[in-house]
Structures are given as structure tokens and as C-alpha cells.
Amino acid sequence: MLSLFSLQLWSWMCPSLTILYSAEFWGDIAKDFFWKTKHTGQFLDYNFDVTKGEIFVKCMGGASTNICYNLLDRNVHEKKLGDKVAFYWLGNEPGDEMMVTYRELLQRVCQFANVLKSQGVKKGDCVSIYMPMVVELVIAMLACARIGAIHSIVFAGFSAESLCERILDSQCSLLITADGFYRGDKLINLKLLADEALRKCREKGFPVEKCIMLKHLSKETEETALGSQSPPAKRSCPDLQVPWNPDVDLCWHTLLLGASDECEPEWCESEDPLFILYTSGSTGKPKGVLHTVSGYMLYTATTFKLVFDYQPEDIYWCTADIGWITGHSYITYGPLANGATSVLFEGLPTYPDVSRMWEIVDKYHVTKFYTAPTAIRLLMKYGSEPVQKYKRESLKVLGTVGEPINPEAWLWYYNVVGEKRCPIVDTFWQTETGGHVLTPLPAATPMKPGSATFPFFGVVPAILNESGEELEGPSEGYLVFKQPWPGVMRTVYGNYQRFETTYFKKFPGYYVTGDGCRRDKDGYYWITGRIDDMLNVSGHLLSTAEVESALVEHESVAEAAVVGRPHPVKGESLYCFVTLSEGVMYNHTLEAQLKKQVREKIGAIATPDYIQNAPGLPKTRSGKIMRRVLRKIACNERDLGDISTLADASVVEQLFQNRCTTAV
Ligand code: WTA
């Protein structure tokens, strides 16, 4: 691995050479995949400069392939991995387990692809998927990929309203969901939420024609499967509610009866869309990040292989949810492209107790483990004893993603979980980047706790100051990238203008990440956090505008401003200032209503931690809210800097006096 590190340094120090070698580097990697037709011309063609015309990235023009074929058929037939386990699935309840081999996965994906075709889904159509962490979620996404349909997975923790917004934006004609699932001891009636989303879509003039529902909690038996259109029997979960509308609803299991397990893949052009995944945008409206077939396939496969130092005998476990990009790239696409065996876990790190993760590590001899700083900080609170109850001898590499990891959590992960044996790969990337962009290579890159270290091959970062000048040597500023890599996003679905404005307008010639970054004297990159109006709560990006608009939709709220306040486990928590309408009194009932309103509009991850009654907000003379000042108030920091532009400085003192000190 040491030579890999020299290559990593080399690529970073000589950006112009990177362009040359990247075609050869990726070209060699591409040889391991199946192409129906070979690519012609340049490996990577692009324009990153708005002043020179439209932004575009094209990878392997002229080539055609199918990503599902490469993940499954190629592994089963060419690599003879048919009997290898693709996933060990573990349910929320200990003991609820199953496994699926590559051959079985291929058959089940083909069957479901035929089901989708029988429902009229064609290449280029968009399918929404709103499911818990079950093998069928992987099956649904790969079935879409097999027939060239675009999947749009919506995290099952999102609300009906959020699902509706995403369905409308992507104009999906079909929704795939499940009856319900448990998170710890909490039942989520998913079908109920899906139905509400579809009702809202109808109200907005967009009727979704079909909804396929998997019976996950109301486990399937032969006779219920044959009972075609009926809703599932409520057996083990008396509180499960499964409304059924025979005009729209279809049963996953019934549809499978008689579906063939052979399905010729649809050969797609390199730049055909593979999926849309929504990520928060600073305007409050989520952006549909679009990824395409070939570049994403090569990039996720290669980053997975090198960043986790993948070996065929590995048992790999990424604890993310497939509803986020980490799950897309590093549960489904990257690992399967390598023929890896993964753990797919439905549950929580704390259920039924805080040793659950380590128990699973020992039981399955997990070698590579990938989680988020928020999970590490959560477990750290319980000390080392729950970890040390288990041996963890199998572990070789530990990964982290989602937010900056504080050195204290890094050291606990390294010392306690990995017992100083396992390198930590702190991987910085985004929904937009498709895969890791700044990351160490295990056992090759010397680590520094809290630094994502250096760029991956072909990635050329720069740090800019406010005027857009590139800073050399040790410096701090905006993190940008100077050229694309195969897995970078191609556009915002249905909104090229927004793509250009969000990522390329501020500094022409660069992709702007929205993150701040520092480079130290040794050239290491340290992410300092978002520099736009985005918050990172438990590794999930949220826009302040999104939460504010959920708050002002309440009739008693005239204005709202939301800022982040540091939180020991979640990284950031939501601190909300609300100005009430004339004559409305602030009380606990209203507070509870507001909290509920945000949960219902966005989802549980956006639940406000603090709500403060703010009769006035600090504004500039032109009426702009000074969030910088609000952040100081939320943290009780009196050093406010320059506030001379404030229209009325007295509101600041008032807000300090009425600060919230306890979470709602
Ligand atoms: C943050 C998640 C520091 C960052 C894969 C980024 C990180 C945003 C790291 C993207 C890391 C992710 N160190 N910050 N290792 N990884 N981030 O789109 O602010 O959900 O812009 O993708 O998470 O979040 P997203």
C-alpha cells in the first residue's frame, strides 16, 4: 500500500499530470468490467468553467454497459462467485437473520425487473423507493438499474410531505414501499406515510398510478401470497396499519408469482442516468443530484477497493442507511462491483443494547467497518466496557464519514474499538461527489486524527479565498475541485440552472463544495464544516431554510431563523428562533406543536432541539437576518464581533436574556 500513497501524493502535487494519467489509470480499471460497446475518444471530457459555456462532464463516451450486469451477472458467471454471500441481513430484532448469495440476488433482481416491466416501467422512467433496510431495497434499486429505469430512493425516516415533494420533483410514476418496520422498539407505519404522500401528490395534480408494497412485518406465507389483492394479515404486529387501495396498491409478493428469473439487461450509454438522490439545498428545496452509469460504477468500485483495502475474504459492514449516498455507493454499488460480502443491518447501534454493533462484528467476523462520527460519539458515552465485552479480533480497517470527526472521537475509535491495530479512513465526500474524494489509504497514508488527509486519485482540490484566489501552502478557505473525476454528479435533475448556480457560479472554473477547509504545513486537508446555510445533524445535511419554512407554516409564527448549536453526540443541534404573530402568546403547547410540525414536514432528523421565543430578530438595515449573531446567542458567546450594521442592537440583549438552556 505504501506505493499507493506515493502515487496519491504524486497525483496531488502534479495536477497537470493527473489529467494524463487519470485516463490511463481509469482505462485500466475499466478493463475489468463488461462493456457491450467500447468507448471512443477521450476518457473524460468536461467543462468546469461557466465563462466558457455549459458545465458538463462526460465519461467513456460511446461505451454502453449495464451496471446491474457488472455487479451480478459478471460476478456469478465470469468470476464464479455465484455461491458467495452478497449480504448477511440482520433485522432490528436479534436473531432475525438471513443471507443471500450472488446467484440468488441475481435471480431475485431479474424477477423483480420483470415485475417492473410488467407494470410498464421503461428505460428512462423514474421510480421512487421508500423502504427500510431490507434486501428487497437492494433488489428494487438493482432491478431499476437492470432495465435502465432511474431510481430515486427516499430515506424511510423522511416524512410523507418530504416524500411527496421528491415524487413531484422527479415525476415518478411508481412508488415501491413496505408495510412498516421497527427502529428499536418504535414501529414505523411506512405504508400509512406512503399513502399520505400519494394523497398529497394527487391533491397537487400528480396522481401516482401504482404503489408496490413489500410485506416486511406481516411476513409472507404461501396462502397470503396467493390471496392477491388483499392487504396483509396483521400477525406479529397488532399496531401495524396497512391501508389498501386496490386501484393503486399492488403486493410485491403476488407480483412475483410467475415472474421469470431471467431478464436481459438494458444496455445503457455511459452517460444515461442511473439514479437521483435528493440532498438538502440552501434555498430549502431539495436538489435531485443525478449520477450516471459508467463513471459512477468505476468510481464507487475503485474507491471501495482501495480505501477499504478490499480483499476477497473480507466481511464488510457499512452501518449507513441506503436512503443516503453512503448506502448507495458503499452498501450497494461499490461492494457488489467487487464481489464483496457485506452485512446489511436494519437496526440501531443501541438496540437492544449498546453492544449490538460489536456483537455483530464478532458473530460475522467483520473485517472492514464503516460508520459515522455521530454513532462513535453516541457509543463513546457508554464507555469502553460494552465494546470490550466482545473481541473484535477480525477488524482490520475502520472508516468514518458524514461530518468532521473530532480528535477525541477519532482516538476512542482508534484506541478502544480498533485497539490501535486498525487504520482509520476518514473519508470526506458528498452526495454530489458520488464517492470518496479526500481520504487516507489504509496503512499507507500516515494519519492525523480529524484530517481526511489527501485527495483520491484524479481528484485535484484547491483552497480559495473570498476573492477566488488559490491559496498555496498552509491556508484556510473554500474547498473546491479543479477538475472532475468519473463519479461526480452530472446535474440537478430537471434543473440545470440550479446545478450551475449552486456549484459553479461563485468561483468560475471550480466545483464548489460548500465546505470550509484548512491545509496544514504537511499538506493535510482538514474540513472545517459547511460555510453555507446548511447544518449537519448526526451526519445528515439539513438546510436552515427548510426548517424555517416548516416553522412559519404554523399560523402562530410570523418569522423564524434557525442556526446550529454544537452538540456532543449529533455534531450540531437545531436552535430555532421564532417571532410570533401579533397577539399570540408563547407557551409549552405551542412549543410542542412547532416541534411536531417540523417533524411532520421534514422528518424526525429535523426535530428542533431548542425553540426560543424571539419578539425581534437581529437584522441589518436592509432587513437581512444576521445569523452570525444568532449563532453566538445560541452558544451564549458574548464576543459578537462587528455589529455596527444592525438596525436595532437592543434585540440582541433581549435574546441573550431569554436564551434557551434546556432542550425542548
Ligand atoms: C460533510 C455524505 C468532514 C461535509 C457522504 C459534506 C464531512 C457533507 C465528511 C456531505 C468528513 C462528509 N469530514 N465533513 N469525512 N464527510 N462530510 O451529501 O460537510 O450527505 O459537504 O454526503 O457532509 O453530506 P452528504
mmCIF file with all atom_site columns, N, CA, C and O in Angstrom, residues 354-384:
data_model
loop_
_atom_site.group_PDB
_atom_site.id
_atom_site.type_symbol
_atom_site.label_atom_id
_atom_site.label_alt_id
_atom_site.label_comp_id
_atom_site.label_asym_id
_atom_site.label_entity_id
_atom_site.label_seq_id
_atom_site.pdbx_PDB_ins_code
_atom_site.Cartn_x
_atom_site.Cartn_y
_atom_site.Cartn_z
_atom_site.occupancy
_atom_site.B_iso_or_equiv
_atom_site.pdbx_formal_charge
_atom_site.auth_seq_id
_atom_site.auth_comp_id
_atom_site.auth_asym_id
_atom_site.auth_atom_id
_atom_site.pdbx_PDB_model_num
ATOM 1   N N  . VAL A 1 354 ? -26.235 -1.355  23.918 1.00 0.00 ? 354 VAL A N  1
ATOM 2   C CA . VAL A 1 354 ? -25.186 -0.600  23.234 1.00 0.00 ? 354 VAL A CA 1
ATOM 3   C C  . VAL A 1 354 ? -23.990 -1.456  22.787 1.00 0.00 ? 354 VAL A C  1
ATOM 4   O O  . VAL A 1 354 ? -23.006 -0.929  22.276 1.00 0.00 ? 354 VAL A O  1
ATOM 5   N N  . SER A 1 355 ? -24.098 -2.773  22.971 1.00 0.00 ? 355 SER A N  1
ATOM 6   C CA . SER A 1 355 ? -23.037 -3.658  22.469 1.00 0.00 ? 355 SER A CA 1
ATOM 7   C C  . SER A 1 355 ? -23.401 -4.258  21.117 1.00 0.00 ? 355 SER A C  1
ATOM 8   O O  . SER A 1 355 ? -22.629 -5.044  20.564 1.00 0.00 ? 355 SER A O  1
ATOM 9   N N  . ARG A 1 356 ? -24.577 -3.912  20.610 1.00 0.00 ? 356 ARG A N  1
ATOM 10  C CA . ARG A 1 356 ? -25.088 -4.625  19.419 1.00 0.00 ? 356 ARG A CA 1
ATOM 11  C C  . ARG A 1 356 ? -24.076 -4.663  18.265 1.00 0.00 ? 356 ARG A C  1
ATOM 12  O O  . ARG A 1 356 ? -23.880 -5.712  17.630 1.00 0.00 ? 356 ARG A O  1
ATOM 13  N N  . MET A 1 357 ? -23.433 -3.525  18.012 1.00 0.00 ? 357 MET A N  1
ATOM 14  C CA . MET A 1 357 ? -22.501 -3.462  16.877 1.00 0.00 ? 357 MET A CA 1
ATOM 15  C C  . MET A 1 357 ? -21.363 -4.476  17.035 1.00 0.00 ? 357 MET A C  1
ATOM 16  O O  . MET A 1 357 ? -20.960 -5.136  16.090 1.00 0.00 ? 357 MET A O  1
ATOM 17  N N  . TRP A 1 358 ? -20.840 -4.538  18.252 1.00 0.00 ? 358 TRP A N  1
ATOM 18  C CA . TRP A 1 358 ? -19.632 -5.359  18.468 1.00 0.00 ? 358 TRP A CA 1
ATOM 19  C C  . TRP A 1 358 ? -20.003 -6.830  18.507 1.00 0.00 ? 358 TRP A C  1
ATOM 20  O O  . TRP A 1 358 ? -19.208 -7.684  18.117 1.00 0.00 ? 358 TRP A O  1
ATOM 21  N N  . GLU A 1 359 ? -21.218 -7.081  18.948 1.00 0.00 ? 359 GLU A N  1
ATOM 22  C CA . GLU A 1 359 ? -21.712 -8.463  18.922 1.00 0.00 ? 359 GLU A CA 1
ATOM 23  C C  . GLU A 1 359 ? -21.778 -8.925  17.460 1.00 0.00 ? 359 GLU A C  1
ATOM 24  O O  . GLU A 1 359 ? -21.358 -10.042 17.120 1.00 0.00 ? 359 GLU A O  1
ATOM 25  N N  . ILE A 1 360 ? -22.281 -8.029  16.587 1.00 0.00 ? 360 ILE A N  1
ATOM 26  C CA . ILE A 1 360 ? -22.385 -8.376  15.160 1.00 0.00 ? 360 ILE A CA 1
ATOM 27  C C  . ILE A 1 360 ? -20.992 -8.533  14.548 1.00 0.00 ? 360 ILE A C  1
ATOM 28  O O  . ILE A 1 360 ? -20.730 -9.455  13.777 1.00 0.00 ? 360 ILE A O  1
ATOM 29  N N  . VAL A 1 361 ? -20.075 -7.651  14.938 1.00 0.00 ? 361 VAL A N  1
ATOM 30  C CA . VAL A 1 361 ? -18.707 -7.738  14.420 1.00 0.00 ? 361 VAL A CA 1
ATOM 31  C C  . VAL A 1 361 ? -18.123 -9.113  14.735 1.00 0.00 ? 361 VAL A C  1
ATOM 32  O O  . VAL A 1 361 ? -17.561 -9.784  13.865 1.00 0.00 ? 361 VAL A O  1
ATOM 33  N N  . ASP A 1 362 ? -18.313 -9.565  15.966 1.00 0.00 ? 362 ASP A N  1
ATOM 34  C CA . ASP A 1 362 ? -17.754 -10.866 16.342 1.00 0.00 ? 362 ASP A CA 1
ATOM 35  C C  . ASP A 1 362 ? -18.477 -12.013 15.654 1.00 0.00 ? 362 ASP A C  1
ATOM 36  O O  . ASP A 1 362 ? -17.857 -12.959 15.175 1.00 0.00 ? 362 ASP A O  1
ATOM 37  N N  . LYS A 1 363 ? -19.798 -11.914 15.611 1.00 0.00 ? 363 LYS A N  1
ATOM 38  C CA . LYS A 1 363 ? -20.575 -13.015 15.052 1.00 0.00 ? 363 LYS A CA 1
ATOM 39  C C  . LYS A 1 363 ? -20.236 -13.258 13.579 1.00 0.00 ? 363 LYS A C  1
ATOM 40  O O  . LYS A 1 363 ? -20.117 -14.389 13.132 1.00 0.00 ? 363 LYS A O  1
ATOM 41  N N  . TYR A 1 364 ? -20.051 -12.185 12.830 1.00 0.00 ? 364 TYR A N  1
ATOM 42  C CA . TYR A 1 364 ? -19.794 -12.334 11.386 1.00 0.00 ? 364 TYR A CA 1
ATOM 43  C C  . TYR A 1 364 ? -18.325 -12.128 11.016 1.00 0.00 ? 364 TYR A C  1
ATOM 44  O O  . TYR A 1 364 ? -17.981 -12.126 9.856  1.00 0.00 ? 364 TYR A O  1
ATOM 45  N N  . HIS A 1 365 ? -17.486 -11.945 12.009 1.00 0.00 ? 365 HIS A N  1
ATOM 46  C CA . HIS A 1 365 ? -16.053 -11.711 11.784 1.00 0.00 ? 365 HIS A CA 1
ATOM 47  C C  . HIS A 1 365 ? -15.830 -10.565 10.814 1.00 0.00 ? 365 HIS A C  1
ATOM 48  O O  . HIS A 1 365 ? -15.114 -10.688 9.807  1.00 0.00 ? 365 HIS A O  1
ATOM 49  N N  . VAL A 1 366 ? -16.465 -9.452  11.116 1.00 0.00 ? 366 VAL A N  1
ATOM 50  C CA . VAL A 1 366 ? -16.366 -8.276  10.251 1.00 0.00 ? 366 VAL A CA 1
ATOM 51  C C  . VAL A 1 366 ? -14.919 -7.787  10.211 1.00 0.00 ? 366 VAL A C  1
ATOM 52  O O  . VAL A 1 366 ? -14.276 -7.646  11.252 1.00 0.00 ? 366 VAL A O  1
ATOM 53  N N  . THR A 1 367 ? -14.419 -7.555  9.000  1.00 0.00 ? 367 THR A N  1
ATOM 54  C CA . THR A 1 367 ? -13.025 -7.110  8.862  1.00 0.00 ? 367 THR A CA 1
ATOM 55  C C  . THR A 1 367 ? -12.928 -5.602  8.589  1.00 0.00 ? 367 THR A C  1
ATOM 56  O O  . THR A 1 367 ? -12.011 -4.940  9.041  1.00 0.00 ? 367 THR A O  1
ATOM 57  N N  . LYS A 1 368 ? -13.877 -5.078  7.798  1.00 0.00 ? 368 LYS A N  1
ATOM 58  C CA . LYS A 1 368 ? -13.840 -3.658  7.460  1.00 0.00 ? 368 LYS A CA 1
ATOM 59  C C  . LYS A 1 368 ? -15.146 -3.039  7.937  1.00 0.00 ? 368 LYS A C  1
ATOM 60  O O  . LYS A 1 368 ? -16.227 -3.555  7.610  1.00 0.00 ? 368 LYS A O  1
ATOM 61  N N  . PHE A 1 369 ? -15.051 -1.979  8.681  1.00 0.00 ? 369 PHE A N  1
ATOM 62  C CA . PHE A 1 369 ? -16.232 -1.419  9.344  1.00 0.00 ? 369 PHE A CA 1
ATOM 63  C C  . PHE A 1 369 ? -16.295 0.079   9.060  1.00 0.00 ? 369 PHE A C  1
ATOM 64  O O  . PHE A 1 369 ? -15.297 0.791   9.201  1.00 0.00 ? 369 PHE A O  1
ATOM 65  N N  . TYR A 1 370 ? -17.477 0.546   8.656  1.00 0.00 ? 370 TYR A N  1
ATOM 66  C CA . TYR A 1 370 ? -17.609 1.935   8.186  1.00 0.00 ? 370 TYR A CA 1
ATOM 67  C C  . TYR A 1 370 ? -18.807 2.567   8.874  1.00 0.00 ? 370 TYR A C  1
ATOM 68  O O  . TYR A 1 370 ? -19.922 2.067   8.741  1.00 0.00 ? 370 TYR A O  1
ATOM 69  N N  . THR A 1 371 ? -18.593 3.632   9.636  1.00 0.00 ? 371 THR A N  1
ATOM 70  C CA . THR A 1 371 ? -19.709 4.250   10.347 1.00 0.00 ? 371 THR A CA 1
ATOM 71  C C  . THR A 1 371 ? -19.538 5.776   10.390 1.00 0.00 ? 371 THR A C  1
ATOM 72  O O  . THR A 1 371 ? -18.665 6.329   9.737  1.00 0.00 ? 371 THR A O  1
ATOM 73  N N  . ALA A 1 372 ? -20.373 6.446   11.175 1.00 0.00 ? 372 ALA A N  1
ATOM 74  C CA . ALA A 1 372 ? -20.361 7.908   11.206 1.00 0.00 ? 372 ALA A CA 1
ATOM 75  C C  . ALA A 1 372 ? -19.879 8.412   12.566 1.00 0.00 ? 372 ALA A C  1
ATOM 76  O O  . ALA A 1 372 ? -20.098 7.752   13.584 1.00 0.00 ? 372 ALA A O  1
ATOM 77  N N  . PRO A 1 373 ? -19.261 9.598   12.603 1.00 0.00 ? 373 PRO A N  1
ATOM 78  C CA . PRO A 1 373 ? -18.801 10.150  13.884 1.00 0.00 ? 373 PRO A CA 1
ATOM 79  C C  . PRO A 1 373 ? -19.914 10.216  14.926 1.00 0.00 ? 373 PRO A C  1
ATOM 80  O O  . PRO A 1 373 ? -19.677 9.987   16.112 1.00 0.00 ? 373 PRO A O  1
ATOM 81  N N  . THR A 1 374 ? -21.150 10.491  14.494 1.00 0.00 ? 374 THR A N  1
ATOM 82  C CA . THR A 1 374 ? -22.236 10.612  15.466 1.00 0.00 ? 374 THR A CA 1
ATOM 83  C C  . THR A 1 374 ? -22.471 9.279   16.188 1.00 0.00 ? 374 THR A C  1
ATOM 84  O O  . THR A 1 374 ? -22.729 9.246   17.387 1.00 0.00 ? 374 THR A O  1
ATOM 85  N N  . ALA A 1 375 ? -22.345 8.162   15.465 1.00 0.00 ? 375 ALA A N  1
ATOM 86  C CA . ALA A 1 375 ? -22.513 6.847   16.094 1.00 0.00 ? 375 ALA A CA 1
ATOM 87  C C  . ALA A 1 375 ? -21.358 6.589   17.056 1.00 0.00 ? 375 ALA A C  1
ATOM 88  O O  . ALA A 1 375 ? -21.549 6.061   18.159 1.00 0.00 ? 375 ALA A O  1
ATOM 89  N N  . ILE A 1 376 ? -20.162 6.999   16.662 1.00 0.00 ? 376 ILE A N  1
ATOM 90  C CA . ILE A 1 376 ? -18.992 6.790   17.525 1.00 0.00 ? 376 ILE A CA 1
ATOM 91  C C  . ILE A 1 376 ? -19.162 7.591   18.822 1.00 0.00 ? 376 ILE A C  1
ATOM 92  O O  . ILE A 1 376 ? -18.967 7.074   19.923 1.00 0.00 ? 376 ILE A O  1
ATOM 93  N N  . ARG A 1 377 ? -19.578 8.845   18.674 1.00 0.00 ? 377 ARG A N  1
ATOM 94  C CA . ARG A 1 377 ? -19.745 9.694   19.869 1.00 0.00 ? 377 ARG A CA 1
ATOM 95  C C  . ARG A 1 377 ? -20.851 9.164   20.770 1.00 0.00 ? 377 ARG A C  1
ATOM 96  O O  . ARG A 1 377 ? -20.751 9.209   21.997 1.00 0.00 ? 377 ARG A O  1
ATOM 97  N N  . LEU A 1 378 ? -21.901 8.637   20.143 1.00 0.00 ? 378 LEU A N  1
ATOM 98  C CA . LEU A 1 378 ? -23.005 8.081   20.927 1.00 0.00 ? 378 LEU A CA 1
ATOM 99  C C  . LEU A 1 378 ? -22.512 6.898   21.766 1.00 0.00 ? 378 LEU A C  1
ATOM 100 O O  . LEU A 1 378 ? -22.758 6.834   22.975 1.00 0.00 ? 378 LEU A O  1
ATOM 101 N N  . LEU A 1 379 ? -21.759 5.990   21.139 1.00 0.00 ? 379 LEU A N  1
ATOM 102 C CA . LEU A 1 379 ? -21.303 4.801   21.853 1.00 0.00 ? 379 LEU A CA 1
ATOM 103 C C  . LEU A 1 379 ? -20.216 5.129   22.873 1.00 0.00 ? 379 LEU A C  1
ATOM 104 O O  . LEU A 1 379 ? -20.116 4.503   23.925 1.00 0.00 ? 379 LEU A O  1
ATOM 105 N N  . MET A 1 380 ? -19.444 6.145   22.531 1.00 0.00 ? 380 MET A N  1
ATOM 106 C CA . MET A 1 380 ? -18.363 6.581   23.415 1.00 0.00 ? 380 MET A CA 1
ATOM 107 C C  . MET A 1 380 ? -18.898 6.989   24.797 1.00 0.00 ? 380 MET A C  1
ATOM 108 O O  . MET A 1 380 ? -18.242 6.802   25.810 1.00 0.00 ? 380 MET A O  1
ATOM 109 N N  . LYS A 1 381 ? -20.123 7.533   24.782 1.00 0.00 ? 381 LYS A N  1
ATOM 110 C CA . LYS A 1 381 ? -20.739 7.987   26.033 1.00 0.00 ? 381 LYS A CA 1
ATOM 111 C C  . LYS A 1 381 ? -20.883 6.843   27.040 1.00 0.00 ? 381 LYS A C  1
ATOM 112 O O  . LYS A 1 381 ? -20.925 7.053   28.237 1.00 0.00 ? 381 LYS A O  1
ATOM 113 N N  . TYR A 1 382 ? -21.015 5.603   26.511 1.00 0.00 ? 382 TYR A N  1
ATOM 114 C CA . TYR A 1 382 ? -21.229 4.468   27.404 1.00 0.00 ? 382 TYR A CA 1
ATOM 115 C C  . TYR A 1 382 ? -19.920 3.836   27.857 1.00 0.00 ? 382 TYR A C  1
ATOM 116 O O  . TYR A 1 382 ? -19.911 2.801   28.513 1.00 0.00 ? 382 TYR A O  1
ATOM 117 N N  . GLY A 1 383 ? -18.798 4.413   27.450 1.00 0.00 ? 383 GLY A N  1
ATOM 118 C CA . GLY A 1 383 ? -17.501 3.922   27.903 1.00 0.00 ? 383 GLY A CA 1
ATOM 119 C C  . GLY A 1 383 ? -17.037 2.711   27.113 1.00 0.00 ? 383 GLY A C  1
ATOM 120 O O  . GLY A 1 383 ? -17.682 2.276   26.153 1.00 0.00 ? 383 GLY A O  1
ATOM 121 N N  . SER A 1 384 ? -15.907 2.139   27.551 1.00 0.00 ? 384 SER A N  1
ATOM 122 C CA . SER A 1 384 ? -15.305 1.064   26.755 1.00 0.00 ? 384 SER A CA 1
ATOM 123 C C  . SER A 1 384 ? -15.838 -0.327  27.108 1.00 0.00 ? 384 SER A C  1
ATOM 124 O O  . SER A 1 384 ? -15.687 -1.268  26.333 1.00 0.00 ? 384 SER A O  1
#
